[in-house]
Coordinates of C-alpha atoms in Angstrom, one line a residue:
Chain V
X1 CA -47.9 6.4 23.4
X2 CA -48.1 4.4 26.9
X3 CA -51.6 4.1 26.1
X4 CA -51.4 1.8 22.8
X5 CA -49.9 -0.5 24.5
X6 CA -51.7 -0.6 27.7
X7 CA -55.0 -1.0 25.3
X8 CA -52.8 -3.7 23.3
X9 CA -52.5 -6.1 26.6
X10 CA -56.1 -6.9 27.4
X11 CA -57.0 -9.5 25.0
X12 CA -60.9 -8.0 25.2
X13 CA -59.7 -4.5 23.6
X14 CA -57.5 -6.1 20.9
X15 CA -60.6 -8.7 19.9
X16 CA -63.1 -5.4 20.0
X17 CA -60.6 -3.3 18.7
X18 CA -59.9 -5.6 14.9
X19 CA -63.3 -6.5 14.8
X20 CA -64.7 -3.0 15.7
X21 CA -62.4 -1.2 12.5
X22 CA -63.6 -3.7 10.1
X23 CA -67.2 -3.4 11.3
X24 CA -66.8 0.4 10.7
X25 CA -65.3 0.3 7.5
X26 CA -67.8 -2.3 6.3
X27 CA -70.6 0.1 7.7
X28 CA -69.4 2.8 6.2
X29 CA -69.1 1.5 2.6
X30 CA -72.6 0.3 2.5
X31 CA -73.9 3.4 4.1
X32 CA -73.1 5.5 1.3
X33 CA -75.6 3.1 -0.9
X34 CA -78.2 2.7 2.0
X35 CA -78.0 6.6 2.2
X36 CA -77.8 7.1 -1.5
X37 CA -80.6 4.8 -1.9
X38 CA -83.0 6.3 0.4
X39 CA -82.9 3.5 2.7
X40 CA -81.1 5.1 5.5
X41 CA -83.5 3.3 8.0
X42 CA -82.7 -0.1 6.9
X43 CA -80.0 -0.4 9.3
X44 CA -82.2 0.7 12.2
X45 CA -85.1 -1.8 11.4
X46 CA -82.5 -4.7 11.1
X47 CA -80.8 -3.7 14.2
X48 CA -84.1 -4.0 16.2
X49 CA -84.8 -7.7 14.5
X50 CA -81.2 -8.5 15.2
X51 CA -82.1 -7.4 19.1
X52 CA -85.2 -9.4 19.5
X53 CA -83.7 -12.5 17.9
X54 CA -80.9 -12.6 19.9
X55 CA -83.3 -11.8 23.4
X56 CA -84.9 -15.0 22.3
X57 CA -82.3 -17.1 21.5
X58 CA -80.9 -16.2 24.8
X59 CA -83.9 -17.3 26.2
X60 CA -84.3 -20.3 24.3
X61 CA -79.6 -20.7 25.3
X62 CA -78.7 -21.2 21.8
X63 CA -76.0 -18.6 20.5
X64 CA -77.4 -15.7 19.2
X65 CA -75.4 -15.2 15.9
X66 CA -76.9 -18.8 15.0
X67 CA -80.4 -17.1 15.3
X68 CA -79.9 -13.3 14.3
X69 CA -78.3 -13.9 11.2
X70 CA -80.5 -16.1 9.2
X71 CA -83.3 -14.0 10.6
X72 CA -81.9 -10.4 9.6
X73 CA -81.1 -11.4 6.1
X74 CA -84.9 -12.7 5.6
X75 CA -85.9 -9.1 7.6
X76 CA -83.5 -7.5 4.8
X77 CA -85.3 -8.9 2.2
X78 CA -88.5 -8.1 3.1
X79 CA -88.2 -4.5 3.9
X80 CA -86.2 -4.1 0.5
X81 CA -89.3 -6.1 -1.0
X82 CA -91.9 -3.6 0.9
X83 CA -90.5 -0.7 -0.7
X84 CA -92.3 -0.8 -3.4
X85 CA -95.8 -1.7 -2.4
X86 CA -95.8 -0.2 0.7
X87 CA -94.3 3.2 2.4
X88 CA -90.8 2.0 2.9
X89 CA -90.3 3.7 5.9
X90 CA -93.2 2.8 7.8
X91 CA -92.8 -0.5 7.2
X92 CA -89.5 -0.3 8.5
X93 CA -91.3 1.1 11.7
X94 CA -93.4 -1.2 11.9
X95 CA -91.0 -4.2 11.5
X96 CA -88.5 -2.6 14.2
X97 CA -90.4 -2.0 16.7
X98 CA -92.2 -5.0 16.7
X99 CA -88.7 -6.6 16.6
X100 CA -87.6 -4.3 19.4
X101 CA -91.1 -5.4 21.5
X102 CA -91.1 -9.2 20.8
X103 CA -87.4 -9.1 22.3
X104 CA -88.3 -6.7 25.5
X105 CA -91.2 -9.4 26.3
X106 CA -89.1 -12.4 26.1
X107 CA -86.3 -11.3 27.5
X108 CA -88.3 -10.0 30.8
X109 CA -90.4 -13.1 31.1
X110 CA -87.3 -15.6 30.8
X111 CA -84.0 -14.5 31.6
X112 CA -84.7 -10.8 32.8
X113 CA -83.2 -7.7 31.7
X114 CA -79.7 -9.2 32.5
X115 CA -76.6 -7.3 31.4
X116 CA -76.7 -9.9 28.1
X117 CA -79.8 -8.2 27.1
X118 CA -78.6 -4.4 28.2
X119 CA -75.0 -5.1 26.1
X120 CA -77.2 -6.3 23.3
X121 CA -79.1 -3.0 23.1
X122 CA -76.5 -0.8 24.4
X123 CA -73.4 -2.4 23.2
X124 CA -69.8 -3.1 24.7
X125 CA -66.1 -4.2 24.1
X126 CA -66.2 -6.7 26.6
X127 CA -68.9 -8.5 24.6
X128 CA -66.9 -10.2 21.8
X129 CA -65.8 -13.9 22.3
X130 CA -63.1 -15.1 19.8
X131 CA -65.5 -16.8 17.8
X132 CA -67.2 -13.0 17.2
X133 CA -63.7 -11.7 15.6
X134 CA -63.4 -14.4 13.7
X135 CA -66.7 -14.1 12.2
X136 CA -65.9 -10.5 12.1
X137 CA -63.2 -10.6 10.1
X138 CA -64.9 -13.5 7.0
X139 CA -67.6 -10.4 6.9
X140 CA -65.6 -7.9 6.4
X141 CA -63.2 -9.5 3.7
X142 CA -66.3 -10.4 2.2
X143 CA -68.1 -6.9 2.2
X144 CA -64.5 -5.6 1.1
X145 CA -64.2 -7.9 -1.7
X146 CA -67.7 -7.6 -3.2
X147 CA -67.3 -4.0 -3.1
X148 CA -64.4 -3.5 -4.6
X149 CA -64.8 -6.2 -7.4
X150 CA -68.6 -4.2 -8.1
X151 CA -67.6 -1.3 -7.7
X152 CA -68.6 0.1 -11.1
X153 CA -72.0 -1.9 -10.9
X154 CA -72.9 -1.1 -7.3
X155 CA -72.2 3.2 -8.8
X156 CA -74.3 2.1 -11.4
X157 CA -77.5 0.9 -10.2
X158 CA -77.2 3.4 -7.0
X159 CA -77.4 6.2 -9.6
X160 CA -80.0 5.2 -11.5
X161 CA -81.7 1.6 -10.9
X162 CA -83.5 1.7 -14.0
X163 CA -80.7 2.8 -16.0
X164 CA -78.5 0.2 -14.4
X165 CA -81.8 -2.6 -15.3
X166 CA -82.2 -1.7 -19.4
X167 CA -78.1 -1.8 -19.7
X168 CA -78.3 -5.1 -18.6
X169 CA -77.0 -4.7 -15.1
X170 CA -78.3 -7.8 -12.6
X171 CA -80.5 -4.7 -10.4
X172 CA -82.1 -7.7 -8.2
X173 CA -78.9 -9.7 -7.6
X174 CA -77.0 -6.1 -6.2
X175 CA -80.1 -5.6 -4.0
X176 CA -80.2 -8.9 -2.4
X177 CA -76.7 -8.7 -1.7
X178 CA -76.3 -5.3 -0.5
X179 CA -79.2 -6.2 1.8
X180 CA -77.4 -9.4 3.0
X181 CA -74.1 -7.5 3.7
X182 CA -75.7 -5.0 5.8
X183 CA -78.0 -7.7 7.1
X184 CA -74.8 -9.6 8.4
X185 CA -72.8 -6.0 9.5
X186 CA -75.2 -5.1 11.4
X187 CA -75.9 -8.3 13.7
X188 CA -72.1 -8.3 14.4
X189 CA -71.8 -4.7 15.4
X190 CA -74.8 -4.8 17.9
X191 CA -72.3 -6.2 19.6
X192 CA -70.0 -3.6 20.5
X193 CA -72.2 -0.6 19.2
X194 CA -75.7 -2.1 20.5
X195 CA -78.7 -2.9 18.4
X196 CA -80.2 0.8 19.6
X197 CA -77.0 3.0 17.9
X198 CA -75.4 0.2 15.1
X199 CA -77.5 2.1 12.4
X200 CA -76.1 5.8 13.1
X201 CA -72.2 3.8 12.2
X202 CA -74.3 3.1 8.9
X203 CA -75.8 6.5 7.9
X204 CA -73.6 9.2 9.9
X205 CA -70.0 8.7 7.8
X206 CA -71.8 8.9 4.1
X207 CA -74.2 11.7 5.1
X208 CA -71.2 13.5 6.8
X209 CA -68.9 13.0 3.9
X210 CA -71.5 14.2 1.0
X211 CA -71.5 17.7 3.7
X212 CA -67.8 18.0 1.6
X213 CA -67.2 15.7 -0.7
X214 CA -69.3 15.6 -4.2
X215 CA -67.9 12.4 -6.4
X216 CA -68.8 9.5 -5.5
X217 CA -65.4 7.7 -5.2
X218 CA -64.1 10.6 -2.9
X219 CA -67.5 10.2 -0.9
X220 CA -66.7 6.3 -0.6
X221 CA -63.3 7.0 0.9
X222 CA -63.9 10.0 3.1
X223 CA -66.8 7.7 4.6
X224 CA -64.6 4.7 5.9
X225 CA -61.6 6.8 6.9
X226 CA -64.0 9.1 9.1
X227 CA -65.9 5.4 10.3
X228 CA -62.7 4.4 10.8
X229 CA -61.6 7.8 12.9
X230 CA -64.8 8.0 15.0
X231 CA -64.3 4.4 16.0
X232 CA -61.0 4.8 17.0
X233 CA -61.5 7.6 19.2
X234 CA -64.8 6.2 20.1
X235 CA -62.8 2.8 21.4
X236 CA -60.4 5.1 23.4
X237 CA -62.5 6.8 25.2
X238 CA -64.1 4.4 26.1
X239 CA -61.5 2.0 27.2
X240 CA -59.8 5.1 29.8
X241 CA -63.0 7.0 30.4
X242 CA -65.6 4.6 30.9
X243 CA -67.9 6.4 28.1
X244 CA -70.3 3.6 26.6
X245 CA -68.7 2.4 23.7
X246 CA -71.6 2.7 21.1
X247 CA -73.1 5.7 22.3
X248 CA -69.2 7.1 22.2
X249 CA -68.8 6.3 18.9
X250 CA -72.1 8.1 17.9
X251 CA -71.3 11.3 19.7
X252 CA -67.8 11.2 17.7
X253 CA -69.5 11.3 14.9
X254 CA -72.1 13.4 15.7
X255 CA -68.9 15.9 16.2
X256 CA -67.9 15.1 13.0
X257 CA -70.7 15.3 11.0
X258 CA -71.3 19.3 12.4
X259 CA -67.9 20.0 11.8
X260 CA -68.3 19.0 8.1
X261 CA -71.4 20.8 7.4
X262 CA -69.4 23.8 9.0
X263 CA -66.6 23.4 6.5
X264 CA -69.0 22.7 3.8
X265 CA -70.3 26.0 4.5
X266 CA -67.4 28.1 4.6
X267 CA -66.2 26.3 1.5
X268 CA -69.2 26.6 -0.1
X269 CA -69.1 31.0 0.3
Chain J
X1 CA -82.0 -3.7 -42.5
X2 CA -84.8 -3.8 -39.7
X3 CA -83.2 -3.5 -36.3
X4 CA -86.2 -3.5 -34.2
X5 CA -89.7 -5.2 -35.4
X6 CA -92.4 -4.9 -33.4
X7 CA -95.3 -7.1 -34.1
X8 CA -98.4 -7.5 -32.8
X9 CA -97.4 -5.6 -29.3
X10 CA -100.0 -4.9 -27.1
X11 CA -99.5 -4.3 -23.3
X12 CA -101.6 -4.2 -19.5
X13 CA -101.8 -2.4 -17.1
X14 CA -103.4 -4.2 -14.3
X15 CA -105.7 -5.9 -16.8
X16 CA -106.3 -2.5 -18.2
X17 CA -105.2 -2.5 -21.7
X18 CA -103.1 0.4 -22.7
X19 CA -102.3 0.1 -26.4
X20 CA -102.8 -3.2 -28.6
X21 CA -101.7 -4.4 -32.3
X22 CA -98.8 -1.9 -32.4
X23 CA -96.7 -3.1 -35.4
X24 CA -94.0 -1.4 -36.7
X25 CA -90.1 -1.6 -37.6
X26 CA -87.2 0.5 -37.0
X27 CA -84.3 0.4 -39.8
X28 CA -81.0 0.9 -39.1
X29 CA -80.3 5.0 -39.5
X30 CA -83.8 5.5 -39.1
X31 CA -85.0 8.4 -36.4
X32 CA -88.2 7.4 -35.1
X33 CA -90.5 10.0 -33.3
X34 CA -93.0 8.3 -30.9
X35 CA -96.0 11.0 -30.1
X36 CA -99.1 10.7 -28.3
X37 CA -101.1 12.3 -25.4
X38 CA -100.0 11.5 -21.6
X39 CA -101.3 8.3 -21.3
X40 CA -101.0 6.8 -24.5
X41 CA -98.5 4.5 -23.6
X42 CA -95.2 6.0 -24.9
X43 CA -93.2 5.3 -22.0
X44 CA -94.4 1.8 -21.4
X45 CA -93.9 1.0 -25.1
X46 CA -90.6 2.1 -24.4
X47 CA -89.9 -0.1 -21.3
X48 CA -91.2 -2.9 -23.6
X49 CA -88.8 -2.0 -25.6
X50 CA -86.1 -1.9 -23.0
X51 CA -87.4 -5.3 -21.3
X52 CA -88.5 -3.9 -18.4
X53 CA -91.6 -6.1 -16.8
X54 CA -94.4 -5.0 -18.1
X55 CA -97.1 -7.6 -19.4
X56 CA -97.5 -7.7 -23.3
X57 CA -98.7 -10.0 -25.6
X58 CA -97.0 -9.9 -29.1
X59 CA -93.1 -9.9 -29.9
X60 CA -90.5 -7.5 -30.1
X61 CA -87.5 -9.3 -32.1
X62 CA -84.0 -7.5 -32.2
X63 CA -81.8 -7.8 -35.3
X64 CA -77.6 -7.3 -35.3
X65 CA -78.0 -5.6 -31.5
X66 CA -79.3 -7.6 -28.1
X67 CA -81.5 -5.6 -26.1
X68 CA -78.9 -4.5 -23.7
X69 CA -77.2 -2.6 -26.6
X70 CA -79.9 0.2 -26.4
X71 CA -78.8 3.1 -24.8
X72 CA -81.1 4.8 -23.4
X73 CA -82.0 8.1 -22.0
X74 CA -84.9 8.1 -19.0
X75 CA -87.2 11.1 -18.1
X76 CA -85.5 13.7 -16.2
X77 CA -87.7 13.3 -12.9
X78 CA -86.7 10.2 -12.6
X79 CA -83.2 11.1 -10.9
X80 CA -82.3 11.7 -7.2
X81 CA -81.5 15.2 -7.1
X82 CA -78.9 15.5 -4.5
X83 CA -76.3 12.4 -5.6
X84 CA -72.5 13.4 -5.6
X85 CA -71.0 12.1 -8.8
X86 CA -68.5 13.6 -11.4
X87 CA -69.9 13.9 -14.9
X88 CA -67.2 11.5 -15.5
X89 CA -68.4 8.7 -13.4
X90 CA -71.8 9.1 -14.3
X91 CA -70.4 8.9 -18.0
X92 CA -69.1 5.5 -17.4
X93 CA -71.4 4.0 -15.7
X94 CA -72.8 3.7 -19.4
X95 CA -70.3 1.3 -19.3
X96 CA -71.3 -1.2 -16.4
X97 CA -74.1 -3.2 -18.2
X98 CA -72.1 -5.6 -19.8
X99 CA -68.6 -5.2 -17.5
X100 CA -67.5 -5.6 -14.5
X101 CA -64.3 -3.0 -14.6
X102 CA -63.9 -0.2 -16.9
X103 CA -61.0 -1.0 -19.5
X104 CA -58.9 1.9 -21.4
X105 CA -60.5 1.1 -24.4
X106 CA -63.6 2.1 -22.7
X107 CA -62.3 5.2 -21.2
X108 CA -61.1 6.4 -25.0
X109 CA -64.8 5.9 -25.8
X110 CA -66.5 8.0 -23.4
X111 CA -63.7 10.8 -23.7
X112 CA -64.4 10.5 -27.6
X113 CA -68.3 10.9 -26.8
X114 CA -67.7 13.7 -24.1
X115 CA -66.4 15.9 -27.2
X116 CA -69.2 14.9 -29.4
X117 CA -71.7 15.9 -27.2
X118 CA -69.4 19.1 -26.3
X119 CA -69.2 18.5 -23.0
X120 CA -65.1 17.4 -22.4
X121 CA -65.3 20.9 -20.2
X122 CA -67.7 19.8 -17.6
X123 CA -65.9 15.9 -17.3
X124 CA -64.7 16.9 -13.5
X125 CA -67.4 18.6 -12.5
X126 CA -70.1 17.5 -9.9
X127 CA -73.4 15.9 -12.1
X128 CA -76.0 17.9 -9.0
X129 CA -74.8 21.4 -9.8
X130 CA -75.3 21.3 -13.8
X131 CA -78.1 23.2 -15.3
X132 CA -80.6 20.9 -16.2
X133 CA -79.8 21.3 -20.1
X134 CA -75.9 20.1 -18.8
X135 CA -77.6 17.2 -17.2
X136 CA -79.1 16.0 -20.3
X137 CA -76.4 15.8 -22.2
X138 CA -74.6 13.5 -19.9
X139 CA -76.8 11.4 -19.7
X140 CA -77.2 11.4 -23.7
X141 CA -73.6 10.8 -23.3
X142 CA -74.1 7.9 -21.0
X143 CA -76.5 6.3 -23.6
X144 CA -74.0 6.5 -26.4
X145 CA -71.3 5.2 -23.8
X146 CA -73.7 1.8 -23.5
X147 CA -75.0 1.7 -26.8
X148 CA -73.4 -0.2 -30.0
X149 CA -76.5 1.7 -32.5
X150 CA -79.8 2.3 -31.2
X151 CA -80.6 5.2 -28.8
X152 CA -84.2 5.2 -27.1
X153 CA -84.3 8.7 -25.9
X154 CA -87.5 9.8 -23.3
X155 CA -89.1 13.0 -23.9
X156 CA -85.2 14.1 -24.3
X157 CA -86.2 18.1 -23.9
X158 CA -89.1 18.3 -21.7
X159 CA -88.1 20.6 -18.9
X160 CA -85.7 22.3 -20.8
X161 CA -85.2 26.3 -21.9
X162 CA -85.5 27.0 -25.9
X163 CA -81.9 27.5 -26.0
X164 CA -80.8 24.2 -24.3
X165 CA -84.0 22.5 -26.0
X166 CA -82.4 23.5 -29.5
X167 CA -78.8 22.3 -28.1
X168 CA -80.1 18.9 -27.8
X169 CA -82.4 18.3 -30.9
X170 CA -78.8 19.6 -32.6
X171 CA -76.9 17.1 -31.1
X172 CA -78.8 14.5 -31.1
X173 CA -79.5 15.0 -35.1
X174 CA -76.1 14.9 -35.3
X175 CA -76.1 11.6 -34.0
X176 CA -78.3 10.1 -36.2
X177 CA -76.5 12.0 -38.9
X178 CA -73.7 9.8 -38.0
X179 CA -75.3 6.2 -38.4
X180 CA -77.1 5.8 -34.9
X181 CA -80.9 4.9 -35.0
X182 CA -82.7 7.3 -33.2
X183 CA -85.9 6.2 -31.3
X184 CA -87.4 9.4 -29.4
X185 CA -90.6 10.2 -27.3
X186 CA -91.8 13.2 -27.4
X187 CA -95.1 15.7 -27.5
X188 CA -93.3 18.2 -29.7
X189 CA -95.1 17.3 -32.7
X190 CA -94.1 20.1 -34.9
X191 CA -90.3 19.3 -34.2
X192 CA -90.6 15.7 -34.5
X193 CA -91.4 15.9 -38.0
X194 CA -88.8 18.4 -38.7
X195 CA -85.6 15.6 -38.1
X196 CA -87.8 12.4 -38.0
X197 CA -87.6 10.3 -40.7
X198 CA -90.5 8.2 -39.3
X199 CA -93.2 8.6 -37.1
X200 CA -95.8 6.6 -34.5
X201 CA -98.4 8.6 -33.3
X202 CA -100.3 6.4 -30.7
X203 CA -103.6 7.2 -29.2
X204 CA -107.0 5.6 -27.4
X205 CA -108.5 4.6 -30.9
X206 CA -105.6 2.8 -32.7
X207 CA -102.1 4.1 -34.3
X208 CA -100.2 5.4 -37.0
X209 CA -96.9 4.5 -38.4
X210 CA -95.1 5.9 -41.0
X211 CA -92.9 8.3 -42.9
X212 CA -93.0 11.5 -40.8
X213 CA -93.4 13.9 -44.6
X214 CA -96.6 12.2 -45.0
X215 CA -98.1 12.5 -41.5
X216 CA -101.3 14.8 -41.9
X217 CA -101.2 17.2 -39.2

């Protein structure tokens, strides 16, 4: 158990560490709805806004969360808005790598492809300042509460939207929020997952849990205990092998995810 | 005692007009078959109904129920085919229009509606892997889970085999048997008049509304 504590006395791991498990679990919950929702690439277009933001706010030396955050949530918005008039997901490809270009142009012409730039894309656990975990941890409560206070409502309108709208549920105000929550989740985990993987922490636990699970409350849990997991082991690895920490994380539950549909299998015969 | 009086309704489709001048009322008890060709405007009478945005000129004025106290049962192919729920959750979530948690009380009701509708045996059981007639009825048990009278059902059998089609005109007779207003859409025209009491028959060149004995054929 040497190894707990070893991790425990760098600051750097226990800041990446608490605000890494919350990030998951956050992830996690609102995948299932992205997934469940068909908007699985959500999380992937933000993450590329949330990159070029924070290349130019670099550039322009104001901190990045000031800059990414506003910004993602309006992104949100907007591709939830596209969704109906357009192809969903090719707006979303359109709006991410646009993102993903803008940030690539500024950040070579100003400050260069610096290891900033490379931790925002790639991710890492040295990358979060104090002020990160605090933030961090606000989010996560918050995503926390709201879930569990609408649970039933959030069940409802992910089922069936127009269901939810004639029984009087709020459809638009549960949109707007879930895209906010992810909107905000996902700028704070391109830190230490990077803006190119923070969308696989989104969709891999829900569509890995659906391999076994089939209610929706037991799909809910399963996702943010195997976020959770694949962070964990993600985190150790890299901290005594050196592995990248997002792309880690991703390969866990990559691992995972083959091993449910596996199981699913045999327990489906 | 009119529930539902519709007066005057007519509604647009991107300036296109799809019906105009509907007038009619729906008592409470009553069972109301909607028919009409595809494109008629059944369903968006029935999202009128519901309040979903659709632009209309002419009122809709509820009487002893709000709006929200319709339950209603969509079109089959309008559900995501692969979504892991219990019949049990997707039960309650009849429920979630009007509160934020499920209470007891609440729970009593939708057990008390699972054995109407016959279906106590499936409660546990994941919604995706039901036969499509199975399907149907929880979601016809959702709609009574969310409604206080009035039950706006859409094209409640289409899809379904004759035994499972039969199942569900039972059930939901029995329904109206026991004091809730029916309001269905269908193109079943021979059935509708079988358990209707009244009948709307829209088409391009006006409507017709009334008792479904005297509806020449």
């Amino acid at each position: 158990m040497s190894f707990i504590t070893e991790i425990f006395s760098y600051p750097f791991a226990v800041r990446a560490i608490i605000a890494g498990l919350l990030i998951s679990l956050c992830a996690a919950l609102l995948g299932v709805n992205l997934v469940l929702r068909r908007f699985s690439m959500l999380g992937d277009g933000l993450s590329h806004v949330s990159f070029g933001s924070a290349a130019v706010a670099l550039a322009v030396g104001v901190a990045p969360l000031k800059i990414s955050i506003p910004v993602v949530i309006i992104a949100a918005f907007f591709l939830l808005r596209l969704n109906g008039k357009m192809r969903g997901d090719a707006a979303t490809a359109i709006v991410s790598s646009s993102a993903l270009a803008v940030g690539i142009v500024v950040a070579t012409l100003t400050t260069g492809m610096n290891t900033d730039i490379s931790n925002y894309m790639f991710g890492s656990i040295l990358a979060l300042s104090k002020g990160d975990v605090y933030i961090s941890v606000i989010v996560a409560v918050t995503v926390l509460l709201c879930y569990i206070i609408f649970y039933q409502k959030i069940f409802t309108v992910s089922f069936d939207d127009g269901f939810a709208y004639a029984t009087g549920v709020k459809v638009g105000f549960y949109n707007s929020l879930t895209a906010i929550l992810t909107a905000v989740v996902v700028v704070i985990g391109m830190r230490i997952m990077g803006a190119l993987l923070i969308s696989s922490v989104i969709t891999f636990p829900a569509i890995s849990s659906m391999r076994i699970c089939k209610r929706y409350k037991s799909v809910v849990i399963c996702s943010a205990f195997v976020s959770v997991v694949a962070f964990v082991i993600g985190i150790i690895l890299s901290f005594f092998y050196d592995v990248p920490t997002g792309a880690g994380i991703v390969l866990i539950n990559l691992a995972i995810f083959l091993i449910f549909i596996l199981y699913g299998k045999i327990k489906g015969k | 005692m009119a529930q539902i009086t519709v007066s005057k309704l007519s509604a647009f489709y991107e300036n296109k007009e799809i019906f105009k001048n509907l007038s009619f009322t729906v008592n409470k008890g009553d069972y109301l078959c909607v028919i009409g060709e595809n494109g008629s405007g059944k369903t968006t009478l029935m999202r009128c109904i519901l309040g979903f945005d659709v632009k209309h000129t002419g009122s809709i004025t509820f009487n002893g129920i709000t709006r929200k106290e319709i339950g209603w049962l969509p079109q089959r192919t309008e559900l995501k085919k692969d979504f892991p729920a219990s019949v049990y959750e997707v039960v309650l979530s009849g429920f979630s229009g009007t509160k934020l948690i499920i209470s007891k009380k609440d729970k009593k009701r939708a057990e008390k509606n699972l054995k109407l509708l016959e279906i106590e045996n499936l409660k546990n059981r994941p919604f995706k892997e039901l036969s499509g007639g199975q399907q149907q009825k929880v979601l016809l048990c959702r709609a009574l889970c969310s409604a206080s009278s009035v039950l706006l059902l859409d094209e409640p059998v289409t899809g379904l085999d004759s035994t499972s089609q039969n199942e569900m005109y039972s059930l939901i007779r029995k329904l109206n048997k026991s004091g809730m207003t029916v309001i269905m859409i269908s193109h079943d025209v021979e059935r509708a008049v079988i358990d209707a009491n009244k009948i709307l028959r829209i088409s391009d060149d006006g409507y017709y509304f009334g008792n479904s004995k005297e509806d020449e054929k």
